[in-house]
Coordinates of C-alpha atoms in Angstrom, one line a residue:
M275 CA 27.1 115.3 375.9
A276 CA 28.8 113.3 372.9
Y277 CA 26.9 113.7 370.1
V278 CA 26.2 111.3 367.1
S279 CA 25.5 110.9 363.8
K280 CA 21.6 110.9 362.9
L281 CA 22.8 107.0 360.8
A282 CA 24.0 105.7 364.4
G283 CA 21.3 104.1 366.4
I284 CA 19.9 105.3 370.1
P285 CA 20.6 101.9 372.4
T286 CA 17.2 102.8 375.1
T287 CA 13.7 101.3 376.2
C288 CA 10.5 101.7 374.5
T289 CA 9.7 102.9 378.7
E290 CA 13.2 105.3 378.4
Y291 CA 11.3 107.2 375.2
M292 CA 8.1 106.5 374.4
H293 CA 6.2 105.5 377.2
P294 CA 8.0 106.2 381.0
W295 CA 4.6 106.0 383.0
T296 CA 4.4 102.1 382.6
D297 CA 7.1 99.6 381.5
F298 CA 4.6 97.1 378.7
C299 CA 4.0 98.7 375.9
V300 CA 0.4 97.0 375.9
N301 CA -0.6 99.0 378.3
A302 CA 0.6 102.1 376.6
T303 CA 0.0 101.4 373.3
A304 CA -4.0 100.3 375.4
G305 CA -4.5 104.1 377.6
L306 CA -3.3 105.6 373.5
L307 CA -6.3 104.2 371.8
L308 CA -8.8 104.5 374.9
Q309 CA -7.8 108.8 375.6
S310 CA -7.6 109.3 371.2
C311 CA -10.8 107.5 371.0
K312 CA -12.4 109.7 373.9
E313 CA -10.6 113.0 372.1
S314 CA -11.2 111.9 368.6
L315 CA -15.2 111.8 369.0
R316 CA -15.5 115.2 371.2
I317 CA -13.9 116.6 368.1
Y318 CA -15.8 114.6 365.4
G319 CA -19.6 115.1 367.7
A320 CA -19.0 118.8 367.8
V321 CA -17.7 119.0 364.0
Y322 CA -21.1 117.0 362.9
L323 CA -23.3 118.8 365.1
L324 CA -21.9 122.3 364.1
S325 CA -22.8 120.6 360.2
L326 CA -26.1 119.3 360.7
V327 CA -27.0 122.3 362.1
M328 CA -25.0 124.5 359.9
R329 CA -27.8 123.1 357.2
G330 CA -30.9 125.1 358.1
K331 CA -33.3 122.7 358.7
I332 CA -35.0 120.0 360.6
P333 CA -32.9 117.0 360.3
T334 CA -34.3 113.6 359.1
K335 CA -33.9 110.2 360.4
K336 CA -31.8 109.7 357.3
D337 CA -29.6 112.8 358.0
I338 CA -29.1 112.3 361.9
K339 CA -27.9 108.6 360.8
R340 CA -25.3 109.9 358.0
T341 CA -24.2 112.2 361.2
I342 CA -23.4 109.5 363.5
L343 CA -21.8 106.4 361.0
G344 CA -20.2 109.4 360.0
M345 CA -18.9 110.8 363.3
L346 CA -17.9 107.4 364.3
Q347 CA -16.2 106.9 361.0
S348 CA -14.2 110.0 361.5
T349 CA -13.8 109.0 365.1
A350 CA -11.6 105.7 364.5
F351 CA -9.6 107.2 361.8
L352 CA -8.5 109.8 364.1
T353 CA -8.3 107.1 366.9
T354 CA -6.0 104.3 364.1
N355 CA -3.7 107.2 363.4
A356 CA -2.7 108.1 367.2
F357 CA -2.7 105.0 368.7
T358 CA -0.6 102.5 365.8
F359 CA 1.9 105.4 366.0
S360 CA 2.8 104.2 369.9
M361 CA 2.2 100.6 368.4
F362 CA 5.0 100.8 365.6
V363 CA 7.4 102.7 367.6
C364 CA 7.7 100.5 370.0
L365 CA 7.5 97.5 367.5
F366 CA 10.6 98.9 365.0
R367 CA 12.7 99.6 368.5
R368 CA 12.6 95.6 369.4
W369 CA 13.2 94.8 365.7
L370 CA 15.6 96.4 365.6
G371 CA 17.7 96.9 368.8
K372 CA 17.8 100.4 368.6
L373 CA 16.4 103.9 368.0
Y374 CA 16.8 105.4 364.8
F375 CA 16.5 109.1 363.1
L376 CA 13.6 107.8 361.2
T377 CA 12.3 105.2 363.2
V378 CA 11.7 107.6 366.2
A379 CA 8.8 109.0 364.7
F380 CA 8.3 109.4 361.2
I381 CA 8.2 105.7 359.9
P382 CA 5.7 104.3 362.3
S383 CA 3.3 107.6 361.5
W384 CA 3.7 107.2 357.9
I385 CA 3.1 103.7 358.2
A386 CA -0.1 104.6 361.5
S387 CA -1.5 107.4 358.7
F388 CA -1.4 105.1 355.7
L389 CA -3.2 102.6 357.9
A390 CA -5.3 105.2 359.4
Y391 CA -5.9 107.2 355.5
F392 CA -8.1 104.2 354.9
V393 CA -10.9 103.9 357.2
E394 CA -11.2 107.5 356.9
R395 CA -14.3 108.2 354.3
P396 CA -13.2 109.1 350.8
S397 CA -15.1 112.3 350.5
R398 CA -13.0 113.5 353.8
R399 CA -9.8 112.2 352.6
G400 CA -9.2 114.8 349.7
L401 CA -9.4 117.6 352.6
L402 CA -7.6 115.7 355.4
C403 CA -5.1 116.0 353.1
L404 CA -5.0 120.1 352.9
Y405 CA -5.1 120.3 355.7
V406 CA -1.5 118.2 357.0
A407 CA -0.1 119.9 353.5
N408 CA -0.9 123.7 354.9
V409 CA 0.8 122.8 358.3
A410 CA 3.8 120.4 357.1
T411 CA 4.6 123.2 354.7
E412 CA 5.0 125.8 357.5
T413 CA 6.6 123.0 359.7
Y414 CA 9.4 122.7 356.9
W415 CA 10.0 126.1 356.5
R416 CA 10.2 126.5 360.5
M417 CA 13.1 123.4 360.3
L418 CA 15.1 124.8 357.7
A419 CA 15.0 128.8 359.5
S420 CA 16.0 126.7 362.5
R421 CA 19.4 125.9 360.1
G422 CA 19.9 128.7 359.0
L423 CA 19.3 127.3 355.7
V424 CA 16.5 130.1 354.7
R425 CA 15.5 133.7 355.4
P426 CA 12.2 135.0 356.5
V427 CA 11.4 136.8 352.8
K428 CA 9.0 140.8 353.5
Y429 CA 5.6 139.9 352.7
G430 CA 5.8 136.6 351.6
R431 CA 2.4 135.4 353.4
V432 CA 1.2 138.1 350.4
I433 CA 3.4 137.3 347.4
I434 CA 2.5 133.4 348.0
F435 CA -1.6 134.9 348.5
G436 CA -1.1 137.1 345.3
I437 CA -0.3 134.4 343.0
S438 CA -2.1 131.5 344.4
A439 CA -5.3 134.0 344.1
T440 CA -4.0 135.6 341.2
I441 CA -4.4 132.2 339.4
L442 CA -7.7 131.1 340.3
L443 CA -9.3 134.0 339.2
F444 CA -7.8 133.5 336.3
L445 CA -9.3 130.3 335.8
Y446 CA -12.4 131.4 337.4
R447 CA -12.5 134.8 334.9
S448 CA -11.4 131.7 332.1
G449 CA -13.8 129.4 332.7
L450 CA -11.8 126.3 332.9
H451 CA -12.9 125.9 337.1
K452 CA -16.4 124.9 335.6
S453 CA -15.1 120.9 335.6
Q454 CA -13.8 121.4 339.1
N455 CA -17.2 121.6 341.3
D456 CA -15.1 122.7 343.8
G457 CA -16.2 124.9 346.9
L458 CA -13.6 127.3 346.8
F459 CA -14.8 128.8 343.3
D460 CA -17.8 129.8 344.9
I461 CA -16.6 131.5 347.7
I462 CA -14.7 133.1 344.8
R463 CA -17.8 133.7 342.6
F464 CA -19.7 135.2 346.3
V465 CA -15.9 137.6 346.5
V466 CA -15.5 139.1 343.4
G467 CA -18.9 138.8 341.6
R468 CA -21.2 136.5 339.4
E469 CA -20.7 138.7 336.3
E470 CA -16.7 138.5 336.8
E471 CA -17.9 134.7 335.8
F472 CA -16.8 133.3 332.0
K473 CA -20.1 134.2 329.9
V474 CA -22.8 134.5 332.8
E475 CA -25.7 136.5 332.6
P476 CA -25.4 139.9 334.3
E477 CA -27.2 139.6 338.0
A478 CA -28.7 143.3 338.5
E479 CA -26.8 144.7 341.2
S480 CA -27.9 145.0 345.2
I481 CA -27.5 149.4 344.6
D482 CA -31.9 149.2 344.2
R483 CA -32.2 147.4 347.2
P484 CA -34.0 149.0 349.8
L485 CA -32.2 150.8 352.1
P486 CA -31.6 150.5 355.6
Q487 CA -34.3 152.3 358.0
F488 CA -31.8 155.3 358.8
G489 CA -33.2 158.9 359.6
G490 CA -34.9 160.5 356.7
A491 CA -32.2 163.0 356.2
L492 CA -29.6 160.1 355.5
R493 CA -31.8 158.1 353.8
S494 CA -32.6 160.7 351.0
T495 CA -28.5 161.3 351.3
L496 CA -27.6 157.7 350.5
R497 CA -30.7 157.7 347.7
K498 CA -28.8 160.7 346.2
F499 CA -25.5 159.2 346.4
M500 CA -26.3 156.0 345.0
T501 CA -28.1 157.6 342.0
F502 CA -25.4 159.6 340.7
L503 CA -22.6 156.4 341.7
K504 CA -25.5 155.2 338.9
A505 CA -25.5 157.1 336.4
L506 CA -21.8 157.6 336.2
P507 CA -20.5 155.4 332.8
R508 CA -20.1 151.7 332.0
H509 CA -17.9 150.3 329.8
F510 CA -19.9 148.5 327.0
T511 CA -17.4 145.7 327.5
C512 CA -18.6 145.7 331.2
P513 CA -20.8 142.1 332.4
H514 CA -22.4 144.4 335.1
Q515 CA -25.5 146.6 334.7
D516 CA -24.7 149.8 336.5
S517 CA -22.1 152.4 336.2
C518 CA -18.8 151.2 337.2
A519 CA -18.6 152.9 340.4
A520 CA -21.1 151.4 341.9
Y521 CA -20.3 147.6 341.1
T522 CA -16.8 148.6 342.5
L523 CA -18.1 150.2 345.4
S524 CA -21.3 148.0 346.3
G525 CA -19.2 144.9 346.2
G526 CA -16.6 146.9 348.7
S527 CA -19.2 147.7 351.2
K528 CA -20.5 144.2 350.7
L529 CA -17.9 142.5 351.6
F530 CA -16.5 144.7 354.3
C531 CA -19.5 144.4 355.7
V532 CA -19.1 140.4 355.4
G533 CA -15.7 141.0 356.8
L534 CA -16.7 142.9 359.9
G535 CA -19.4 140.4 360.9
L536 CA -17.5 137.9 360.5
Q537 CA -14.5 139.2 362.3
L538 CA -16.7 140.5 365.4
T539 CA -18.3 136.5 365.5
L540 CA -15.1 135.4 366.2
S541 CA -14.0 137.9 368.5
L542 CA -17.1 137.6 370.6
V543 CA -17.3 133.8 370.6
F544 CA -13.4 133.4 372.0
Q545 CA -13.5 135.6 374.5
A546 CA -17.5 134.3 375.3
G547 CA -15.6 133.3 378.7
K548 CA -14.0 136.7 379.7
I549 CA -17.3 138.4 379.0
I550 CA -20.1 136.5 380.5
K551 CA -16.9 137.1 383.9
N552 CA -17.2 141.0 383.3
P553 CA -19.6 142.7 380.4
A554 CA -17.9 145.4 380.1
T555 CA -14.8 143.5 378.1
I556 CA -17.7 143.7 375.2
R557 CA -16.3 147.6 374.3
R558 CA -13.0 146.3 374.5
V559 CA -13.8 143.5 371.9
V560 CA -15.5 146.1 369.5
N561 CA -13.3 148.5 370.0
H562 CA -9.7 146.5 369.2
R563 CA -8.4 147.9 366.7
D564 CA -7.6 144.6 364.9
V565 CA -11.6 143.9 364.8
F566 CA -11.0 145.6 361.5
K567 CA -8.5 143.3 359.3
I568 CA -10.7 141.0 357.2
A569 CA -12.9 143.3 356.6
L570 CA -10.3 145.6 355.1
F571 CA -8.8 142.4 353.4
L572 CA -12.0 141.5 351.9
G573 CA -13.8 144.9 351.6
G574 CA -10.1 145.6 349.4
F575 CA -9.7 142.6 347.5
S576 CA -13.5 142.7 345.9
A577 CA -13.6 147.1 345.5
L578 CA -10.1 146.6 343.7
F579 CA -10.6 143.5 341.7
R580 CA -14.1 145.3 340.5
G581 CA -11.8 148.4 340.1
T582 CA -9.2 146.9 337.9
S583 CA -11.5 145.2 336.3
C584 CA -13.3 147.8 335.1
S585 CA -10.2 150.1 334.4
L586 CA -8.7 147.9 331.7
R587 CA -12.0 147.2 329.7
H588 CA -12.1 151.1 329.4
L589 CA -8.3 151.2 328.9
L590 CA -8.2 148.4 326.1
D591 CA -11.7 148.8 325.2
R592 CA -12.2 145.3 325.4
D593 CA -12.5 142.5 327.3
S594 CA -10.4 139.2 328.5
P595 CA -10.0 137.4 331.0
Y596 CA -6.8 138.0 331.0
H597 CA -7.4 141.2 332.6
A598 CA -7.7 138.8 336.1
I599 CA -4.1 139.0 336.6
P600 CA -3.4 142.5 336.7
A601 CA -6.8 142.9 338.7
G602 CA -5.4 139.5 341.0
L603 CA -2.9 140.6 341.8
L604 CA -3.3 143.9 342.7
A605 CA -6.3 143.4 344.6
S606 CA -4.2 140.5 346.9
T607 CA -1.9 143.5 348.4
M608 CA -4.8 144.0 350.5
F609 CA -4.0 140.6 351.9
S610 CA -1.3 142.6 353.6
H611 CA -3.7 143.8 356.6
Y612 CA -4.8 140.1 356.7
P613 CA -1.4 138.2 356.3
D614 CA -2.8 134.5 358.1
T615 CA 0.0 131.8 357.0
S616 CA -2.8 129.2 357.2
V617 CA -5.3 130.7 354.8
C618 CA -2.0 132.3 352.3
L619 CA -0.9 127.6 352.6
Y620 CA -4.3 126.3 352.5
I621 CA -5.4 129.0 349.0
M622 CA -1.6 127.8 347.5
W623 CA -2.1 123.8 348.1
K624 CA -5.6 124.5 346.8
M625 CA -4.0 126.5 343.6
L626 CA -1.7 123.5 343.2
Q627 CA -5.0 120.8 343.5
I628 CA -7.1 122.7 341.1
V629 CA -4.6 122.6 338.7
Y630 CA -2.7 119.4 338.5
K631 CA -6.5 118.1 338.6
L632 CA -6.7 120.5 335.3
G633 CA -4.0 119.7 333.7
I634 CA -5.0 115.6 334.1
E635 CA -8.3 116.3 332.2
K636 CA -5.8 118.2 329.7
K637 CA -4.0 115.0 329.6
I638 CA -0.8 117.5 329.7
L639 CA 0.1 115.9 333.7
P640 CA 0.6 111.7 334.1
K641 CA -2.6 111.2 336.9
V642 CA -0.2 109.1 340.2
P643 CA -2.1 106.3 341.4
G644 CA -2.2 107.4 345.5
A645 CA -1.1 110.4 345.0
T646 CA -3.1 111.7 347.9
A647 CA -2.6 109.0 350.3
F648 CA 1.1 109.5 350.0
L649 CA 1.5 113.1 350.2
Y650 CA -0.9 112.4 353.8
C651 CA 1.3 110.1 354.7
T652 CA 4.1 111.8 354.4
F653 CA 3.0 115.3 355.7
T654 CA 1.5 113.7 358.7
A655 CA 4.5 111.3 359.6
T656 CA 6.3 115.1 359.2
L657 CA 3.9 116.8 361.7
F658 CA 4.6 113.7 363.8
H659 CA 8.0 113.8 363.5
A660 CA 8.4 117.7 364.4
A661 CA 6.3 116.8 367.3
M662 CA 8.9 114.1 369.2
V663 CA 12.3 115.8 367.5
E664 CA 12.2 119.0 367.2
P665 CA 8.4 120.3 368.5
L666 CA 10.1 124.2 368.2
N667 CA 9.0 124.1 364.5
L668 CA 5.6 122.4 365.1
R669 CA 3.0 125.2 364.8
P670 CA 1.7 125.8 368.4
S671 CA -2.1 125.0 367.4
Y672 CA -0.9 122.0 365.9
W673 CA 1.1 120.8 369.5
K674 CA -2.0 121.5 371.4
F675 CA -4.1 119.2 369.5
L676 CA -1.5 116.3 369.7
Y677 CA -0.9 117.1 373.7
N678 CA -4.9 117.1 373.6
L679 CA -5.1 114.1 371.4
S680 CA -3.0 112.3 373.5
G681 CA -3.9 113.1 377.2
G682 CA -0.6 115.3 377.3
R683 CA 1.2 112.0 376.5
S684 CA 3.1 113.8 373.5
A685 CA 4.8 116.0 376.9
V686 CA 5.7 113.1 378.7
M687 CA 7.1 111.6 376.3
D688 CA 11.2 111.4 377.1
R689 CA 13.2 113.2 375.0
V690 CA 16.4 113.1 377.4
P691 CA 17.6 110.1 374.9
I692 CA 17.2 111.6 371.9
D693 CA 18.9 114.8 372.8
R694 CA 22.3 112.6 371.8
W695 CA 21.1 113.3 367.7
G696 CA 22.3 117.3 368.6
L697 CA 19.3 118.5 367.9
Q698 CA 19.1 119.8 372.2
T699 CA 15.3 118.2 372.2
S700 CA 14.2 118.5 375.6
K701 CA 15.1 121.3 375.8
A702 CA 12.9 122.6 373.0
L703 CA 9.9 120.8 373.8
H704 CA 10.6 122.5 377.8
E705 CA 10.7 126.0 375.9
V706 CA 7.3 124.4 373.3
L707 CA 5.7 124.0 376.9
R708 CA 5.9 127.4 378.3
R709 CA 4.8 128.7 374.7
T710 CA 1.5 126.7 374.5
R711 CA 0.9 126.6 378.4
T712 CA 0.7 122.8 378.6
T713 CA 2.2 120.8 381.0
D714 CA 4.8 117.3 381.7
I715 CA 4.1 117.7 385.5
N716 CA 1.8 115.8 387.9
I717 CA 0.4 114.1 384.9
T718 CA -1.0 110.0 385.3
F719 CA -2.3 107.6 383.1
D720 CA -4.4 105.3 383.5
L721 CA -5.7 102.0 381.2

């Protein structure tokens, strides 16, 4: 096959590329509208229902009405993003007479995302932008890696997480976070303790709470051990009430238990089908070594941050928000036990968002009107473009999301015409289908 420049257009029809299952653009767009509406309703129905249940109280009529309206609005948002993409691809192909590298997916998706962005509730737009920024960042890296422009960095995710988390911890310790009212700092408060927050009255540690009802001998041993820990030294600048050793151990053990419970819950939920078929599977799930990954990360992070902060107060004879820098960097090494890409990139983008807002607040950085909308559209367009042109560089979970949203159409759209750009798109598609266990065979579409 003779390859052409990415600046050159490829003469092909909408039927050959975008919708080989029908000769009519209107039918293809209408079919995608119906399918995406159904799938979007399923997705957001579950999301909003779970959100309602998580409140832990009986919903009022107002709560139910707000939930239904929010679900319908979010469904309209995602549906608009999906079906207008197909519509704009066909329109650009008809207007220009050919497919061009940017009109094959990027520009149509950018316009579709722009329209959909203003359909969604304003309170959710920032969250959506953060999500697509997370996935798109990974996609950009894969694109560069596939072209040999970058190489994997050992402990790269730990480094990114460590720098981002340390900056957030410094903001937390210095009190600069108070003007942001961001829920992420509630998580930080839970992990490292409210005692480390800027100028907060110390709270009694959990060391005196009733002991679990173990056997008498074990309970007595634990009580003696805790009494011994409480009797150890505490620096006068430390914000906690018990000894530094007790403070460090209580934080680490609490977060270890939280992480273990979280991992077990997730594992049992994801393996529920296998457990129902074979109850003996639950033993393998509970005994699997991966069950301790989140526990080691959370427990180790909390213990190292607290322990390092206390050690610095002892060594320097004073407390300072700058202690969060070495403490945060050291604690972040525990992320090596759970080096999740999504978590790493989420923390990075949240840090950038918060720092940018603080920069605007301090009149250090200019406020760019429409920045969130522009970033959302650009990141989403990148993901759609990758799905169509170089699907191997797309996160598998996002490919499955697009596959389900389109009812399999994203796999059936014919990549052979655009192979002439030299990216081996159709070959990459077959590999993605194999890896994600999706298919382009025997899929039929009815309007």
